[in-house]
Amino acid sequence: MEIKKVGVLGCGLMGSGIAQTAASAGFETIVREVSDDLINKGFAGIEKSLAKFAEKGAITAEQQKATRDRLSGTTSFDDMADCDIIIEAIIENIEQKRSTYEQLDRICKPETIFASNTSSISITEMMTATSPQRQQRFVGLHFFNPVPLMKLVEVVRTILTDEQIYEQAIEFGKKLGKVPVRAGDRTGFIVNRLLVPYMLDAIRTLEEGVGSIVDIDTSMKLGLGYPMGPFTLGDFVGLDTTYYIAEIMFNEFREKRFAPPPLLKRMVMAGLYGRKSGRGFYDYADPKNPTPMKLV
Ligand code: CAA
């Protein structure tokens, strides 16, 4: 079966980025959200991103229009029935994900491949919400923020994923213009397995007074050539998300390098989620000139 029609569940930051990427790569793409408001919000982000690419000359006005024309939104699961692949990017909540997959398993054609963009929940645990036939057609497709710019996709297999389906998922990743890497279904896959302890260690380094927020960020940027220091990156990813992923990884591996430090927990309890809430390790009152917060 050739993949022609792509379904995306969720039109938030990741879902809209995935939908934009699929439509830009020439796939007919339908996005499902719980309300028209959320669809409109996600599509406005896509418009903005396409406009940036057009401004830079990375895409033509025709490509911009063609991408838009390949995209549609819906609030109904029924409209996803004939999709060849469904990529789920809804909230990181296992119960909600399982219930979504359970419903879609009944609605979608038997050939539809199910994929999840989860960063930390076990693909196997989601997969078991579906029928045995579908379980062989279940993979992880983990993209990175901002999806239209970041070249990597982790393609995750479970012990039940069919070999041909897995190879098809890898090929699909390439067709999206990404570089696929193969990863097993272990919490955090490859990137977060390495990234999360690094980010948590940066917070411990701050708590211990080894360096300031700005100096630690500058060190990792200029000393190692990282595009963002760990605190800028944490604010960008979302500190609530980082905390949540760390908790899941700590529960899975029971290793203290995955344990969220008290400062991170306090910041999340206080509503300091990073860019999206206006404050995290930095205050974004002036978004072009973030100032470090006094936290320790
Ligand atoms: N669409 C289109 N263009 C975009 C864009 C988008 N969504 N976002 C940024 N751009 C463009 C900007 O307009 C800018 O264009 P010009 O160069 O023509 O001005 C260009 O990209 C660079 O953007 P900025 O100047 O704003 O900033 P930058 O040079 O720092 O690049 C970045 C931005 C690509 C995000 C870069 O900082 C970066 O690579 N950061 C690291 C991101 C990262 O690590 N992501 C992974 C997070 S982890 C994750 O997602 C997974 C998980 O499970 C937690």
Tab-separated table of C-alpha atoms in Angstrom, residues 106-293:
chain	number	residue	atom	x	y	z
A	106	ARG	CA	-12.714	0.599	14.622
A	107	ILE	CA	-13.119	3.494	12.165
A	108	CYS	CA	-9.974	3.267	10.005
A	109	LYS	CA	-9.470	0.826	7.134
A	110	PRO	CA	-7.463	-2.318	8.051
A	111	GLU	CA	-4.382	-1.108	6.119
A	112	THR	CA	-4.002	2.184	7.989
A	113	ILE	CA	-0.660	2.501	9.772
A	114	PHE	CA	-0.879	3.992	13.270
A	115	ALA	CA	1.981	6.185	14.465
A	116	SER	CA	2.538	8.214	17.607
A	117	ASN	CA	4.663	11.328	18.073
A	118	THR	CA	4.962	10.681	21.807
A	119	SER	CA	8.289	11.664	23.331
A	120	SER	CA	8.096	9.490	26.408
A	121	ILE	CA	5.077	7.179	26.574
A	122	SER	CA	5.621	3.528	25.649
A	123	ILE	CA	4.510	2.749	22.076
A	124	THR	CA	3.755	-0.805	23.233
A	125	GLU	CA	1.320	0.423	25.890
A	126	MET	CA	-0.595	2.479	23.308
A	127	MET	CA	-0.495	-0.285	20.729
A	128	THR	CA	-2.289	-2.738	23.016
A	129	ALA	CA	-5.433	-0.553	22.826
A	130	THR	CA	-5.851	-1.782	19.222
A	131	SER	CA	-6.679	-5.114	17.545
A	132	PRO	CA	-3.915	-7.729	16.953
A	133	GLN	CA	-3.828	-6.934	13.197
A	134	ARG	CA	-3.308	-3.229	13.882
A	135	GLN	CA	-0.627	-3.914	16.488
A	136	GLN	CA	1.699	-5.079	13.689
A	137	ARG	CA	1.075	-1.764	11.910
A	138	PHE	CA	1.966	0.405	14.917
A	139	VAL	CA	5.128	2.541	15.082
A	140	GLY	CA	6.497	5.652	16.752
A	141	LEU	CA	7.339	8.701	14.606
A	142	HIS	CA	8.973	11.200	16.931
A	143	PHE	CA	9.542	14.652	15.433
A	144	PHE	CA	11.371	17.654	16.913
A	145	ASN	CA	10.274	21.214	17.546
A	146	PRO	CA	10.080	23.274	15.319
A	147	VAL	CA	9.021	20.374	13.070
A	148	PRO	CA	9.292	22.220	9.716
A	149	LEU	CA	12.955	23.037	10.474
A	150	MET	CA	14.311	20.098	12.455
A	151	LYS	CA	15.606	17.355	10.167
A	152	LEU	CA	15.364	14.351	12.498
A	153	VAL	CA	12.586	11.814	12.959
A	154	GLU	CA	13.025	8.866	15.320
A	155	VAL	CA	11.225	5.847	13.871
A	156	VAL	CA	10.330	3.490	16.688
A	157	ARG	CA	9.476	-0.188	16.448
A	158	THR	CA	7.908	-2.452	19.050
A	159	ILE	CA	8.536	-6.182	19.345
A	160	LEU	CA	5.339	-6.705	17.309
A	161	THR	CA	5.913	-4.173	14.496
A	162	ASP	CA	5.861	-5.867	11.083
A	163	GLU	CA	9.234	-5.599	9.298
A	164	GLN	CA	7.709	-4.253	6.059
A	165	ILE	CA	5.608	-1.671	7.872
A	166	TYR	CA	8.697	-0.499	9.746
A	167	GLU	CA	10.645	-0.064	6.501
A	168	GLN	CA	7.664	1.765	5.001
A	169	ALA	CA	7.648	4.133	7.984
A	170	ILE	CA	11.361	4.818	7.432
A	171	GLU	CA	10.698	5.556	3.737
A	172	PHE	CA	7.779	7.791	4.696
A	173	GLY	CA	10.109	9.754	7.021
A	174	LYS	CA	12.449	10.303	4.066
A	175	LYS	CA	9.563	11.433	1.844
A	176	LEU	CA	8.743	14.043	4.481
A	177	GLY	CA	12.229	15.432	3.918
A	178	LYS	CA	13.501	14.180	7.274
A	179	VAL	CA	16.443	12.000	8.221
A	180	PRO	CA	15.018	8.918	9.936
A	181	VAL	CA	16.883	7.046	12.663
A	182	ARG	CA	15.905	3.620	13.971
A	183	ALA	CA	15.058	3.398	17.660
A	184	GLY	CA	13.658	0.725	19.935
A	185	ASP	CA	10.619	1.257	22.162
A	186	ARG	CA	12.495	2.380	25.287
A	187	THR	CA	11.227	5.456	27.101
A	188	GLY	CA	12.913	8.563	25.662
A	189	PHE	CA	14.131	6.668	22.560
A	190	ILE	CA	17.568	8.062	21.601
A	191	VAL	CA	17.316	11.850	21.833
A	192	ASN	CA	15.492	12.265	25.125
A	193	ARG	CA	17.494	9.436	26.705
A	194	LEU	CA	20.521	11.716	26.309
A	195	LEU	CA	18.885	15.154	26.374
A	196	VAL	CA	16.811	14.839	29.559
A	197	PRO	CA	19.698	13.955	31.957
A	198	TYR	CA	21.721	16.788	30.359
A	199	MET	CA	18.953	19.343	30.971
A	200	LEU	CA	18.385	18.111	34.535
A	201	ASP	CA	22.132	18.298	35.203
A	202	ALA	CA	22.159	21.889	33.980
A	203	ILE	CA	19.516	22.703	36.632
A	204	ARG	CA	21.566	20.914	39.321
A	205	THR	CA	24.629	22.906	38.205
A	206	LEU	CA	22.588	26.090	38.684
A	207	GLU	CA	21.232	24.928	42.075
A	208	GLU	CA	24.793	24.208	43.262
A	209	GLY	CA	25.864	27.739	42.320
A	210	VAL	CA	28.505	26.609	39.820
A	211	GLY	CA	27.324	29.167	37.265
A	212	SER	CA	24.474	31.551	36.458
A	213	ILE	CA	21.640	30.866	33.991
A	214	VAL	CA	23.264	33.085	31.377
A	215	ASP	CA	26.791	31.701	31.927
A	216	ILE	CA	25.662	28.067	31.732
A	217	ASP	CA	23.689	28.799	28.539
A	218	THR	CA	26.611	30.723	27.031
A	219	SER	CA	29.033	27.914	27.940
A	220	MET	CA	27.062	25.246	26.114
A	221	LYS	CA	26.400	27.492	23.108
A	222	LEU	CA	29.902	28.806	22.592
A	223	GLY	CA	31.871	25.930	24.120
A	224	LEU	CA	30.081	23.183	22.228
A	225	GLY	CA	28.315	24.932	19.365
A	226	TYR	CA	24.810	23.998	20.558
A	227	PRO	CA	22.168	26.240	18.936
A	228	MET	CA	20.606	26.978	22.348
A	229	GLY	CA	21.886	26.619	25.911
A	230	PRO	CA	20.006	24.202	28.229
A	231	PHE	CA	17.839	26.868	29.926
A	232	THR	CA	16.832	28.558	26.663
A	233	LEU	CA	16.026	25.099	25.302
A	234	GLY	CA	14.048	24.127	28.433
A	235	ASP	CA	11.968	27.318	28.129
A	236	PHE	CA	11.480	26.580	24.414
A	237	VAL	CA	10.378	22.941	24.922
A	238	GLY	CA	8.278	23.861	28.001
A	239	LEU	CA	9.332	23.170	31.604
A	240	ASP	CA	6.047	21.371	32.350
A	241	THR	CA	6.785	19.051	29.398
A	242	THR	CA	10.403	18.557	30.516
A	243	TYR	CA	9.250	17.756	34.074
A	244	TYR	CA	6.623	15.332	32.788
A	245	ILE	CA	9.079	13.490	30.529
A	246	ALA	CA	11.654	13.282	33.348
A	247	GLU	CA	9.038	11.779	35.705
A	248	ILE	CA	8.096	9.116	33.147
A	249	MET	CA	11.754	8.294	32.492
A	250	PHE	CA	12.510	8.144	36.222
A	251	ASN	CA	9.585	5.758	36.756
A	252	GLU	CA	10.749	3.574	33.890
A	253	PHE	CA	14.475	3.337	34.698
A	254	ARG	CA	14.548	4.162	38.461
A	255	GLU	CA	17.863	5.944	37.937
A	256	LYS	CA	18.513	9.215	39.716
A	257	ARG	CA	19.920	10.912	36.616
A	258	PHE	CA	16.314	11.059	35.356
A	259	ALA	CA	14.889	12.438	38.639
A	260	PRO	CA	13.585	16.008	38.222
A	261	PRO	CA	15.483	18.380	40.572
A	262	PRO	CA	13.395	20.224	43.236
A	263	LEU	CA	13.897	23.591	41.481
A	264	LEU	CA	12.253	22.276	38.284
A	265	LYS	CA	9.320	20.921	40.295
A	266	ARG	CA	8.895	24.243	42.153
A	267	MET	CA	8.977	26.200	38.877
A	268	VAL	CA	6.293	23.997	37.343
A	269	MET	CA	4.140	24.241	40.501
A	270	ALA	CA	4.502	28.048	40.324
A	271	GLY	CA	3.367	28.118	36.666
A	272	LEU	CA	6.785	29.042	35.242
A	273	TYR	CA	6.544	26.859	32.133
A	274	GLY	CA	8.919	28.817	29.908
A	275	ARG	CA	8.127	30.777	26.747
A	276	LYS	CA	4.504	29.687	26.550
A	277	SER	CA	3.628	31.117	30.002
A	278	GLY	CA	5.880	34.183	29.638
A	279	ARG	CA	8.352	33.109	32.361
A	280	GLY	CA	10.671	30.181	32.989
A	281	PHE	CA	14.417	30.431	33.454
A	282	TYR	CA	13.992	33.709	31.593
A	283	ASP	CA	11.318	36.399	31.695
A	284	TYR	CA	9.895	37.009	28.202
A	285	ALA	CA	8.102	40.332	28.947
A	286	ASP	CA	10.224	41.612	26.063
A	287	PRO	CA	10.383	38.470	23.862
A	288	LYS	CA	13.337	39.769	21.849
A	289	ASN	CA	15.348	40.440	24.983
A	290	PRO	CA	14.672	37.732	27.601
A	291	THR	CA	16.091	38.482	31.053
A	292	PRO	CA	17.205	35.733	33.476
A	293	MET	CA	14.944	35.067	36.475
